[in-house]
Amino acid sequence: AYAEFVSRNDYAPGIELVSADDNVVMTRTFSKIYGLAALRLGWAYCPTEVAMVFHRGRGPFNVNAAAQAAGLAALHDVKHTDEARAHNDRWLPWLQDECDRLGLKYIPSVGNFLTIEFDEDGPRSANAAQEFLRTKGILPRAIAGYGLAAHLRFTIGLEEENRAVIEALEAFLSDTNGD
């Protein structure tokens, strides 16, 4: 889902894996960098035999004409994806640097989000942080369901949103320090 955000040269998108075997499928979505999540549109690259199995199992009208047109337009709008990637390339490292400055640990990312670690419980827990941030109008994603109960996931936003997140995290940490 986040492959289009990667601009590092040490990343392989997976096409070579599909070419190397007859039972490998590479899927992509239009939900993230293209901003078309509501259309539930994606694509798969796979051997013809696998595609035929997919084809037999799908409904007769699984992708409507409007979604198809939007997907094609998104693919041709290279300027948008380049700008979205450049925005991410600027603000993801900035958020990581700010977390370093605040002493917050995080999971390194090349996508359009940063997963920040909090305490397991107590005043600096992910739950406490989420509740505090909610009062500031910031809604990070809780990811306890993925085995990361002490973490919250923050999507890279607009400049003012990213700055607001750091300002709110700073206030949260200050409040829980007794400062």
Tab-separated table of C-alpha atoms in Angstrom:
chain	number	residue	atom	x	y	z
A	1	ALA	CA	0.000	0.000	0.000
A	2	TYR	CA	2.898	2.360	0.664
A	3	ALA	CA	5.354	1.323	-2.070
A	4	GLU	CA	4.776	4.493	-4.085
A	5	PHE	CA	6.043	6.599	-1.165
A	6	VAL	CA	9.448	4.910	-1.154
A	7	SER	CA	12.176	6.992	-2.750
A	8	ARG	CA	15.169	5.128	-1.332
A	9	ASN	CA	17.361	3.294	-3.822
A	10	ASP	CA	17.695	0.180	-1.631
A	11	TYR	CA	14.047	-0.810	-2.100
A	12	ALA	CA	12.793	-3.346	-4.626
A	13	PRO	CA	9.073	-3.067	-5.449
A	14	GLY	CA	8.578	-6.822	-5.884
A	15	ILE	CA	8.166	-7.202	-9.634
A	16	GLU	CA	11.183	-9.497	-9.798
A	17	LEU	CA	9.521	-11.849	-7.284
A	18	VAL	CA	6.500	-12.252	-9.568
A	19	SER	CA	8.776	-12.992	-12.511
A	20	ALA	CA	10.739	-15.556	-10.504
A	21	ASP	CA	7.859	-17.878	-9.616
A	22	ASP	CA	4.428	-18.885	-10.882
A	23	ASN	CA	2.488	-18.416	-7.640
A	24	VAL	CA	3.508	-14.899	-6.551
A	25	VAL	CA	1.172	-11.911	-6.756
A	26	MET	CA	2.117	-8.256	-6.289
A	27	THR	CA	-0.808	-6.013	-5.331
A	28	ARG	CA	-1.096	-2.248	-5.114
A	29	THR	CA	-3.818	0.146	-4.029
A	30	PHE	CA	-4.982	3.543	-5.183
A	31	SER	CA	-5.875	4.374	-1.565
A	32	LYS	CA	-2.660	5.948	-0.332
A	33	ILE	CA	-0.498	8.144	-2.568
A	34	TYR	CA	-3.296	8.558	-5.116
A	35	GLY	CA	-5.829	9.510	-2.428
A	36	LEU	CA	-8.645	7.334	-3.778
A	37	ALA	CA	-9.409	5.211	-0.701
A	38	ALA	CA	-13.188	5.592	-0.997
A	39	LEU	CA	-13.129	3.931	-4.425
A	40	ARG	CA	-11.650	0.673	-3.045
A	41	LEU	CA	-9.553	0.385	-6.196
A	42	GLY	CA	-6.360	-1.588	-6.675
A	43	TRP	CA	-4.496	-3.791	-9.084
A	44	ALA	CA	-2.474	-6.988	-9.149
A	45	TYR	CA	0.530	-8.101	-11.178
A	46	CYS	CA	0.723	-11.865	-11.452
A	47	PRO	CA	1.091	-14.765	-13.878
A	48	THR	CA	-1.801	-15.191	-16.322
A	49	GLU	CA	-2.898	-18.458	-14.698
A	50	VAL	CA	-3.305	-16.752	-11.319
A	51	ALA	CA	-5.164	-13.831	-12.906
A	52	MET	CA	-7.613	-16.302	-14.458
A	53	VAL	CA	-8.361	-17.756	-11.010
A	54	PHE	CA	-9.034	-14.229	-9.710
A	55	HIS	CA	-11.208	-13.521	-12.733
A	56	ARG	CA	-13.371	-16.608	-12.112
A	57	GLY	CA	-13.979	-15.554	-8.491
A	58	ARG	CA	-14.865	-11.890	-8.981
A	59	GLY	CA	-18.316	-10.425	-9.426
A	60	PRO	CA	-19.441	-9.348	-12.905
A	61	PHE	CA	-19.226	-5.596	-12.128
A	62	ASN	CA	-16.565	-5.415	-9.440
A	63	VAL	CA	-15.051	-2.053	-10.507
A	64	ASN	CA	-17.413	0.648	-11.738
A	65	ALA	CA	-16.621	2.954	-14.647
A	66	ALA	CA	-16.117	6.010	-12.418
A	67	ALA	CA	-13.517	4.193	-10.300
A	68	GLN	CA	-11.751	2.969	-13.440
A	69	ALA	CA	-11.652	6.502	-14.875
A	70	ALA	CA	-10.371	7.922	-11.585
A	71	GLY	CA	-7.675	5.247	-11.400
A	72	LEU	CA	-6.485	5.962	-14.934
A	73	ALA	CA	-6.459	9.712	-14.267
A	74	ALA	CA	-4.466	9.134	-11.075
A	75	LEU	CA	-1.889	7.034	-12.923
A	76	HIS	CA	-1.418	9.824	-15.447
A	77	ASP	CA	-1.125	12.530	-12.776
A	78	VAL	CA	2.598	12.028	-12.210
A	79	LYS	CA	2.939	15.577	-10.884
A	80	HIS	CA	0.647	14.725	-7.958
A	81	THR	CA	2.523	11.566	-6.988
A	82	ASP	CA	5.887	13.324	-7.332
A	83	GLU	CA	4.683	16.164	-5.096
A	84	ALA	CA	3.184	13.765	-2.544
A	85	ARG	CA	6.419	11.771	-2.419
A	86	ALA	CA	8.512	14.958	-2.083
A	87	HIS	CA	6.253	16.175	0.740
A	88	ASN	CA	6.674	12.861	2.519
A	89	ASP	CA	10.442	12.916	1.929
A	90	ARG	CA	10.584	16.292	3.658
A	91	TRP	CA	8.262	15.748	6.608
A	92	LEU	CA	8.914	12.124	7.595
A	93	PRO	CA	12.589	12.823	8.470
A	94	TRP	CA	11.520	16.034	10.208
A	95	LEU	CA	9.073	14.116	12.421
A	96	GLN	CA	11.742	11.508	13.156
A	97	ASP	CA	14.231	14.244	14.100
A	98	GLU	CA	11.651	15.877	16.363
A	99	CYS	CA	10.926	12.535	18.044
A	100	ASP	CA	14.670	12.110	18.596
A	101	ARG	CA	14.787	15.582	20.146
A	102	LEU	CA	11.878	14.698	22.452
A	103	GLY	CA	13.397	11.334	23.382
A	104	LEU	CA	10.583	9.367	21.760
A	105	LYS	CA	11.381	6.038	20.145
A	106	TYR	CA	9.764	5.121	16.841
A	107	ILE	CA	9.792	2.397	14.226
A	108	PRO	CA	11.823	3.582	11.210
A	109	SER	CA	9.535	4.166	8.238
A	110	VAL	CA	9.657	4.796	4.507
A	111	GLY	CA	5.872	5.089	4.182
A	112	ASN	CA	3.623	8.058	4.862
A	113	PHE	CA	3.351	7.416	8.586
A	114	LEU	CA	5.476	7.184	11.707
A	115	THR	CA	4.805	4.699	14.495
A	116	ILE	CA	5.826	6.187	17.843
A	117	GLU	CA	6.462	4.121	20.967
A	118	PHE	CA	5.100	5.062	24.378
A	119	ASP	CA	5.119	3.269	27.735
A	120	GLU	CA	3.120	0.055	28.134
A	121	ASP	CA	1.014	1.632	30.889
A	122	GLY	CA	0.898	4.573	33.232
A	123	PRO	CA	0.837	8.306	32.528
A	124	ARG	CA	3.034	7.997	29.419
A	125	SER	CA	1.213	5.059	27.845
A	126	ALA	CA	-0.086	5.017	24.300
A	127	ASN	CA	-3.632	5.163	25.688
A	128	ALA	CA	-2.823	8.240	27.785
A	129	ALA	CA	-1.108	9.888	24.818
A	130	GLN	CA	-4.043	9.117	22.549
A	131	GLU	CA	-6.531	10.631	24.997
A	132	PHE	CA	-4.367	13.732	25.466
A	133	LEU	CA	-3.901	14.176	21.721
A	134	ARG	CA	-7.626	13.743	21.133
A	135	THR	CA	-8.256	16.823	23.312
A	136	LYS	CA	-5.999	18.721	20.895
A	137	GLY	CA	-7.906	17.494	17.832
A	138	ILE	CA	-5.180	15.008	16.863
A	139	LEU	CA	-6.304	11.446	16.161
A	140	PRO	CA	-3.405	9.003	15.831
A	141	ARG	CA	-4.229	5.389	15.109
A	142	ALA	CA	-4.041	2.923	17.983
A	143	ILE	CA	-2.422	-0.292	16.774
A	144	ALA	CA	-2.782	-2.595	19.769
A	145	GLY	CA	-4.662	-4.986	17.490
A	146	TYR	CA	-1.402	-5.513	15.601
A	147	GLY	CA	0.504	-6.422	18.764
A	148	LEU	CA	1.796	-2.877	19.301
A	149	ALA	CA	-0.172	-1.773	22.369
A	150	ALA	CA	2.491	0.765	23.362
A	151	HIS	CA	2.509	2.461	19.952
A	152	LEU	CA	0.487	5.025	18.022
A	153	ARG	CA	0.646	5.564	14.276
A	154	PHE	CA	0.769	9.117	12.926
A	155	THR	CA	0.135	9.868	9.258
A	156	ILE	CA	2.381	12.490	7.679
A	157	GLY	CA	0.166	15.535	7.237
A	158	LEU	CA	0.409	19.104	6.090
A	159	GLU	CA	3.179	21.219	7.598
A	160	GLU	CA	0.891	22.828	10.174
A	161	GLU	CA	-0.531	19.420	11.137
A	162	ASN	CA	2.928	17.911	11.605
A	163	ARG	CA	3.999	20.877	13.727
A	164	ALA	CA	0.798	20.595	15.783
A	165	VAL	CA	1.536	16.915	16.458
A	166	ILE	CA	5.012	17.717	17.768
A	167	GLU	CA	3.717	20.637	19.832
A	168	ALA	CA	1.046	18.381	21.356
A	169	LEU	CA	3.531	15.566	22.030
A	170	GLU	CA	5.818	18.090	23.706
A	171	ALA	CA	2.923	19.232	25.915
A	172	PHE	CA	1.985	15.623	26.702
A	173	LEU	CA	5.534	14.772	27.745
A	174	SER	CA	5.787	17.968	29.781
A	175	ASP	CA	2.492	17.239	31.558
A	176	THR	CA	3.566	13.688	32.410
A	177	ASN	CA	6.945	14.920	33.708
A	178	GLY	CA	5.193	17.092	36.246
A	179	ASP	CA	6.652	20.219	34.608
